[in-house]
Every structure is written in C-alpha cells, then in structure tokens.
XYZ file of N, CA and C in Angstrom:
387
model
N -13.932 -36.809 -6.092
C -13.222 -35.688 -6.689
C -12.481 -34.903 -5.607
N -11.538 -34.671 -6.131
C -10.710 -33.958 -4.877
C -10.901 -32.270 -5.000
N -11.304 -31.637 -3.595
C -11.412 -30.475 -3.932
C -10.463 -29.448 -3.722
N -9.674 -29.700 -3.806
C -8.036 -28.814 -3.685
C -7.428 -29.261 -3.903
N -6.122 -28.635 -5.202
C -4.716 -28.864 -5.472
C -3.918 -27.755 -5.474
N -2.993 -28.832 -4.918
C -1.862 -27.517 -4.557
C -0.788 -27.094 -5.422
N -1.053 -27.984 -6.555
C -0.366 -27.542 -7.880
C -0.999 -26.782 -8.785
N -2.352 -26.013 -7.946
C -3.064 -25.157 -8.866
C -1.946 -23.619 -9.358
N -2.121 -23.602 -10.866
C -1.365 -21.915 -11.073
C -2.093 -21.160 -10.851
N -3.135 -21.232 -11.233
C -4.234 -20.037 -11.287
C -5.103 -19.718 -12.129
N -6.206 -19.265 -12.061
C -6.961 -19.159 -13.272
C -7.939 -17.868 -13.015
N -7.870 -17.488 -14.196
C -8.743 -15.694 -14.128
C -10.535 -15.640 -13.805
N -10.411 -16.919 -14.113
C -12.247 -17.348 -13.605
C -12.851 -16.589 -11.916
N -13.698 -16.210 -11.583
C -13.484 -16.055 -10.449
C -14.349 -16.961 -10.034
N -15.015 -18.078 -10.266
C -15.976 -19.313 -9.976
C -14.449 -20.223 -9.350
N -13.413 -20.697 -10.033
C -12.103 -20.994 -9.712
C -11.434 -20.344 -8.507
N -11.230 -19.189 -8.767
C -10.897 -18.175 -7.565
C -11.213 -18.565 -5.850
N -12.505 -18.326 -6.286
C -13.273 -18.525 -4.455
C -13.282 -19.865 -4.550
N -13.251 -20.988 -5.684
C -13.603 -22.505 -4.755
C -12.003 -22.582 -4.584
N -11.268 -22.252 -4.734
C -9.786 -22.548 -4.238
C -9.412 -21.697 -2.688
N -9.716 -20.808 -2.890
C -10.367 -19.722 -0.840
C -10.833 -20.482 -0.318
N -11.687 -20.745 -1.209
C -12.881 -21.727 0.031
C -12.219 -23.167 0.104
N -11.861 -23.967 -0.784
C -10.996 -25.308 0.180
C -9.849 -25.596 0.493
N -9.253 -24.558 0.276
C -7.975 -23.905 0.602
C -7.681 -24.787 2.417
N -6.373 -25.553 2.232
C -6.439 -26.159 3.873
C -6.086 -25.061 4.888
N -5.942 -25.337 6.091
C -5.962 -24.002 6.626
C -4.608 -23.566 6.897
N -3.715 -24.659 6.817
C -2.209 -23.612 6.782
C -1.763 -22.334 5.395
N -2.903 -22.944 4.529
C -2.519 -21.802 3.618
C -3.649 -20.180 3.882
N -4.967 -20.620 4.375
C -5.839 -19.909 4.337
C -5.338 -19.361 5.773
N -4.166 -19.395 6.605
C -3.730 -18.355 7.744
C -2.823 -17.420 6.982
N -2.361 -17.539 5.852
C -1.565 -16.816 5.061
C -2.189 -16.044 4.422
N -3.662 -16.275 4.236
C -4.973 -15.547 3.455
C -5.397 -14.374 4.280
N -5.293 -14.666 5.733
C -5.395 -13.689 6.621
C -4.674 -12.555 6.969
N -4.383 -12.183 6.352
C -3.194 -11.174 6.759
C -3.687 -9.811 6.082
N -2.641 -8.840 6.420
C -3.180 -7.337 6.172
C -1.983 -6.695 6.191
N -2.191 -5.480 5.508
C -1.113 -4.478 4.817
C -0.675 -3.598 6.827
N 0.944 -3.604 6.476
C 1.547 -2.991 7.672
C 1.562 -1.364 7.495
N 1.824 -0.886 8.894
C 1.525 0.393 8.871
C 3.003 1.336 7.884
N 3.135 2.373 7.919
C 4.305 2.834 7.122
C 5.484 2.670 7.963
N 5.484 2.768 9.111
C 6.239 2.831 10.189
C 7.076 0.914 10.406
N 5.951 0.484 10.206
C 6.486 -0.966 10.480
C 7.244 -1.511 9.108
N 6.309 -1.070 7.883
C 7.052 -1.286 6.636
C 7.843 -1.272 6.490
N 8.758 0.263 6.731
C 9.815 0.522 6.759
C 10.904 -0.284 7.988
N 10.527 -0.782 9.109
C 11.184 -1.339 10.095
C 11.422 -2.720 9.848
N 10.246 -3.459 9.076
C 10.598 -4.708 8.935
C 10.778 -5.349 7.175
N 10.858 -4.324 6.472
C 10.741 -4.366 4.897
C 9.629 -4.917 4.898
N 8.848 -5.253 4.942
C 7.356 -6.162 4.236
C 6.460 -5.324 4.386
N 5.489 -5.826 3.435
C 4.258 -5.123 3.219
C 3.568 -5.377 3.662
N 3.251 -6.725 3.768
C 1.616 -7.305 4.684
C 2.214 -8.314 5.454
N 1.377 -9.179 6.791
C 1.466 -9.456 7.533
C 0.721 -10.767 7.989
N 0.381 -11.509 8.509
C -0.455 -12.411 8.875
C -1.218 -11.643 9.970
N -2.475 -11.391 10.453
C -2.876 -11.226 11.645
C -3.329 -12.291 12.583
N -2.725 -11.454 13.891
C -3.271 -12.794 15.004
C -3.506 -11.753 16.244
N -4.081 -12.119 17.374
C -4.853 -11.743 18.373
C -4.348 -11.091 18.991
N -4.789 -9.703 19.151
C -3.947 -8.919 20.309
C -2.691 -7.904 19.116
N -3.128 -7.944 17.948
C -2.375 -6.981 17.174
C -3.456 -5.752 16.845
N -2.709 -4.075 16.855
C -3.279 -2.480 17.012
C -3.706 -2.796 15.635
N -4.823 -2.383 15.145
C -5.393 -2.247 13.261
C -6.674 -1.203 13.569
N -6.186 -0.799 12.535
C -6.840 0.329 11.674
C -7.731 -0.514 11.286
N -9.565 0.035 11.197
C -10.391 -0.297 9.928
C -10.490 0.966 8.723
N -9.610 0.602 7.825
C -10.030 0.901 6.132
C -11.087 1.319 5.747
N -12.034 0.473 5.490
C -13.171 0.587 5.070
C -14.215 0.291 5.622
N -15.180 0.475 5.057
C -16.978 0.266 5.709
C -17.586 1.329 6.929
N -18.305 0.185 7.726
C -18.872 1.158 8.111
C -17.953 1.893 9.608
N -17.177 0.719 10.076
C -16.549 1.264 11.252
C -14.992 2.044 10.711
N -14.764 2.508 8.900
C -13.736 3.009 8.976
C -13.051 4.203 10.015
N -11.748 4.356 10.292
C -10.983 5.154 10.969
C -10.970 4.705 12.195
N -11.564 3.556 12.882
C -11.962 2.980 14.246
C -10.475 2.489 14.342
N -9.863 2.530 15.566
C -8.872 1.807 15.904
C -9.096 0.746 17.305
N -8.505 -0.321 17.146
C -8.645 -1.756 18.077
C -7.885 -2.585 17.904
N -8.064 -3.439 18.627
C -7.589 -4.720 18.916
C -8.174 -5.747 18.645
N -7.459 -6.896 18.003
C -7.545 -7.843 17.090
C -8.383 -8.830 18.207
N -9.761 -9.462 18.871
C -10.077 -9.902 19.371
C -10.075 -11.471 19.150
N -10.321 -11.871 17.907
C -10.290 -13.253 17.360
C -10.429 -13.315 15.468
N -9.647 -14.085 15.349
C -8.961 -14.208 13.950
C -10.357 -15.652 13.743
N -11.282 -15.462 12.855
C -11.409 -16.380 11.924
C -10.711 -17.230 10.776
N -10.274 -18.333 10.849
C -9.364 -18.928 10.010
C -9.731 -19.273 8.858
N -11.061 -20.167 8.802
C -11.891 -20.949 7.820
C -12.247 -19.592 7.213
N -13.079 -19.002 8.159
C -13.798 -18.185 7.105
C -13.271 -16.587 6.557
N -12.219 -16.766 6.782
C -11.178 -15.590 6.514
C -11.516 -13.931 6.986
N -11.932 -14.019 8.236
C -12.097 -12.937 9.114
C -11.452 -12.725 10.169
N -11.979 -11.577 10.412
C -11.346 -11.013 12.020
C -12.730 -10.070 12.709
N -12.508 -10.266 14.076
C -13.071 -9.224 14.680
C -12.318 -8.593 15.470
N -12.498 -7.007 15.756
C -11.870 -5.932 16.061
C -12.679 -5.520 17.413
N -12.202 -4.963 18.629
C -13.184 -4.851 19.587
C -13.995 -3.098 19.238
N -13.097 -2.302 18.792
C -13.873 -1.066 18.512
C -15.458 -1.547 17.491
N -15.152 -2.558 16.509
C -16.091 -2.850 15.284
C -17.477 -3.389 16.019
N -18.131 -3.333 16.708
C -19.031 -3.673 17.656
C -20.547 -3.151 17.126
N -21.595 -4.159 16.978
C -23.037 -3.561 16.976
C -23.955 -3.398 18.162
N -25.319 -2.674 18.313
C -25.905 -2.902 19.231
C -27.225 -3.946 18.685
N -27.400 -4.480 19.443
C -28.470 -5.387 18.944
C -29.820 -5.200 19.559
N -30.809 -5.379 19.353
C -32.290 -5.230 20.219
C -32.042 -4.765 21.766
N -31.442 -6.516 22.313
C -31.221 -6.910 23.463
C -30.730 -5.751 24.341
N -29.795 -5.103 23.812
C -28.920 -3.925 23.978
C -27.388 -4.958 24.727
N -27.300 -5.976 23.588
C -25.734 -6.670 23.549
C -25.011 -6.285 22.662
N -23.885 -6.169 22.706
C -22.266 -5.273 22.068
C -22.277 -6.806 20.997
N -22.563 -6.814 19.682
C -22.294 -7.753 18.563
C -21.121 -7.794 18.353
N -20.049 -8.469 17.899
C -18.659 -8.227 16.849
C -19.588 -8.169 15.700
N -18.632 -7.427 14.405
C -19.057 -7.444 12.964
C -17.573 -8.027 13.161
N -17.864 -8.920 11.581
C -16.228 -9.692 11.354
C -15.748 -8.954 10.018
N -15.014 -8.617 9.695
C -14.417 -7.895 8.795
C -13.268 -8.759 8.075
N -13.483 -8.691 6.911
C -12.336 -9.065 5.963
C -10.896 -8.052 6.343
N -9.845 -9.144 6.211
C -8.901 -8.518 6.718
C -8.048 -7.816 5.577
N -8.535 -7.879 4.572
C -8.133 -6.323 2.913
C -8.491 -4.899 3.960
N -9.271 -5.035 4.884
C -9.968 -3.711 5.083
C -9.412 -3.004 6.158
N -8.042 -4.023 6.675
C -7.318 -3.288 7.781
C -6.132 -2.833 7.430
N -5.876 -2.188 8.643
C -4.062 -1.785 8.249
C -3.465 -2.043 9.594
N -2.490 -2.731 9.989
C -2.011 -3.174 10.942
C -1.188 -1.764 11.678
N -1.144 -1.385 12.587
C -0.395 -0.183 13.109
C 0.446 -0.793 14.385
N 0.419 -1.914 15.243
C 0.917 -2.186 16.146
C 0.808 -3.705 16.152
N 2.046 -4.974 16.006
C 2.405 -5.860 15.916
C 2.067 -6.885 17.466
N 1.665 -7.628 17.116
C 1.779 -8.732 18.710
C 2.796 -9.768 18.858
N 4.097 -9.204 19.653
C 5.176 -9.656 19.268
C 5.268 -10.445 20.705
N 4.038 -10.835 21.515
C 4.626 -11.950 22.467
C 5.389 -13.129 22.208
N 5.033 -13.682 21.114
C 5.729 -15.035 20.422
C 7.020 -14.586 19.700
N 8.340 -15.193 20.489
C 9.280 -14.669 19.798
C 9.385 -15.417 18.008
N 8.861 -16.479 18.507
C 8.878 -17.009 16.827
C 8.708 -16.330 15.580
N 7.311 -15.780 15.978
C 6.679 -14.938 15.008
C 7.537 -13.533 14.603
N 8.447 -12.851 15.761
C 8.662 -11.673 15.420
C 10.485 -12.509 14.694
N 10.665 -14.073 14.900
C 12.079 -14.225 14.166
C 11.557 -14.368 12.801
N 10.422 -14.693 12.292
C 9.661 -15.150 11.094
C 9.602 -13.477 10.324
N 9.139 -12.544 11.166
C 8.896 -11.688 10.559
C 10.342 -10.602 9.664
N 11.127 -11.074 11.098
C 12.547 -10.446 10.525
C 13.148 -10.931 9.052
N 13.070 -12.342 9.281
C 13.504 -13.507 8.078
C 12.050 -13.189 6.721
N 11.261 -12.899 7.237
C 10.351 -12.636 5.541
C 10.787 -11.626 5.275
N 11.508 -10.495 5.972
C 11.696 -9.104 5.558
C 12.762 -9.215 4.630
N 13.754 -10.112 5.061
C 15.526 -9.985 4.264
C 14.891 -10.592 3.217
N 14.090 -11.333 3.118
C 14.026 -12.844 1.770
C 13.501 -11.446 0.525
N 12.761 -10.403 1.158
C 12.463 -9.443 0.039
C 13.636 -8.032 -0.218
C-alpha cells in the first residue's frame, strides 16, 4: 500500500490529516516548516509566511518560552520542528536542553538572507501574490 499521494485534495478527517504530515516526502514537509513574517517584513516582501531555516531572528508565540527572542539553531525536517537557542531547559545534570517547538508558534522578525537564492525565491513568491 502506498503511503502518500500527491493527488490527495483533502479530507476533514483529522486521522487523514496527520497520516498525510506524517508521510508527507520531505520536499513538501520543508514547506510545512515555515512561520508567519514579522509586520515589517510582510509589508517588504508581500507574503505572509515563510519557510524557516538556520540562523533566522523568531519570536516564540506561545508556550512556555513565549516573548523569548533567538536564533533559529536547527530546523527539524521529518519531524516538523525547530529549536531556538533562547528556548533552552535545565536538566538534573545542570546541561542547557533545546525544547523543539512547532513552528505555528513563531513569528519570524529577522530573515537569513546568506543564500542569495532564497532571498530571489522570496522576492518571486511575493509578486506571484
């Protein structure tokens, strides 16, 4: 049985929902990763959300480290996370943990525009809207 199609429309089930997240290949599930831009960038690049990748400024939203600001340390792909270096636990040991955070819960405030690719990609998703 094959566990992903890419001619799926959609379906309101949410049992459907997550097994399509979850075998989702990973060029689509880097598109899963992404997060809402700050007002400032919105307005600069027309778009709303973003892909995140390493070394981009975000806001945490929600939980427990909300209002924390950091830097994007490593992007989980598969499992559709990120860790943030402010988002940090202490553990017994007294070692600095990452918590990985769903990336709904950020807001991007500062772009990582070393790759010119990415910032020609970003210009070109802006006009297409």
């Amino acid at each position: 049985m094959k566990d992903f199609s890419k001619h799926w429309n959609g379906s309101k089930s949410p049992r459907k929902q997550r097994k399509y997240r979850a075998n989702a290949p990973l060029n689509l599930k880097h598109r899963m990763v992404s997060a809402h831009l700050s007002k400032e960038l919105r307005q600069q690049y027309h778009t709303r959300s973003f892909p995140i990748r390493k070394g981009d400024t975000v806001l945490v939203m929600r939980g427990k480290f909300k209002g924390s600001e950091g830097k994007v340390e490593k992007v989980y792909t598969k499992q559709l996370r990120v860790t943030v270096d402010s988002a940090k636990i202490t553990s017994k040991k007294g070692t600095k943990i990452p918590i990985k955070i769903r990336p709904s819960a950020l807001l991007i405030k500062e772009l990582n525009l070393s790759d010119k690719l990415r910032e020609k990609s970003l210009v070109k998703y802006g006009k297409a809207r």
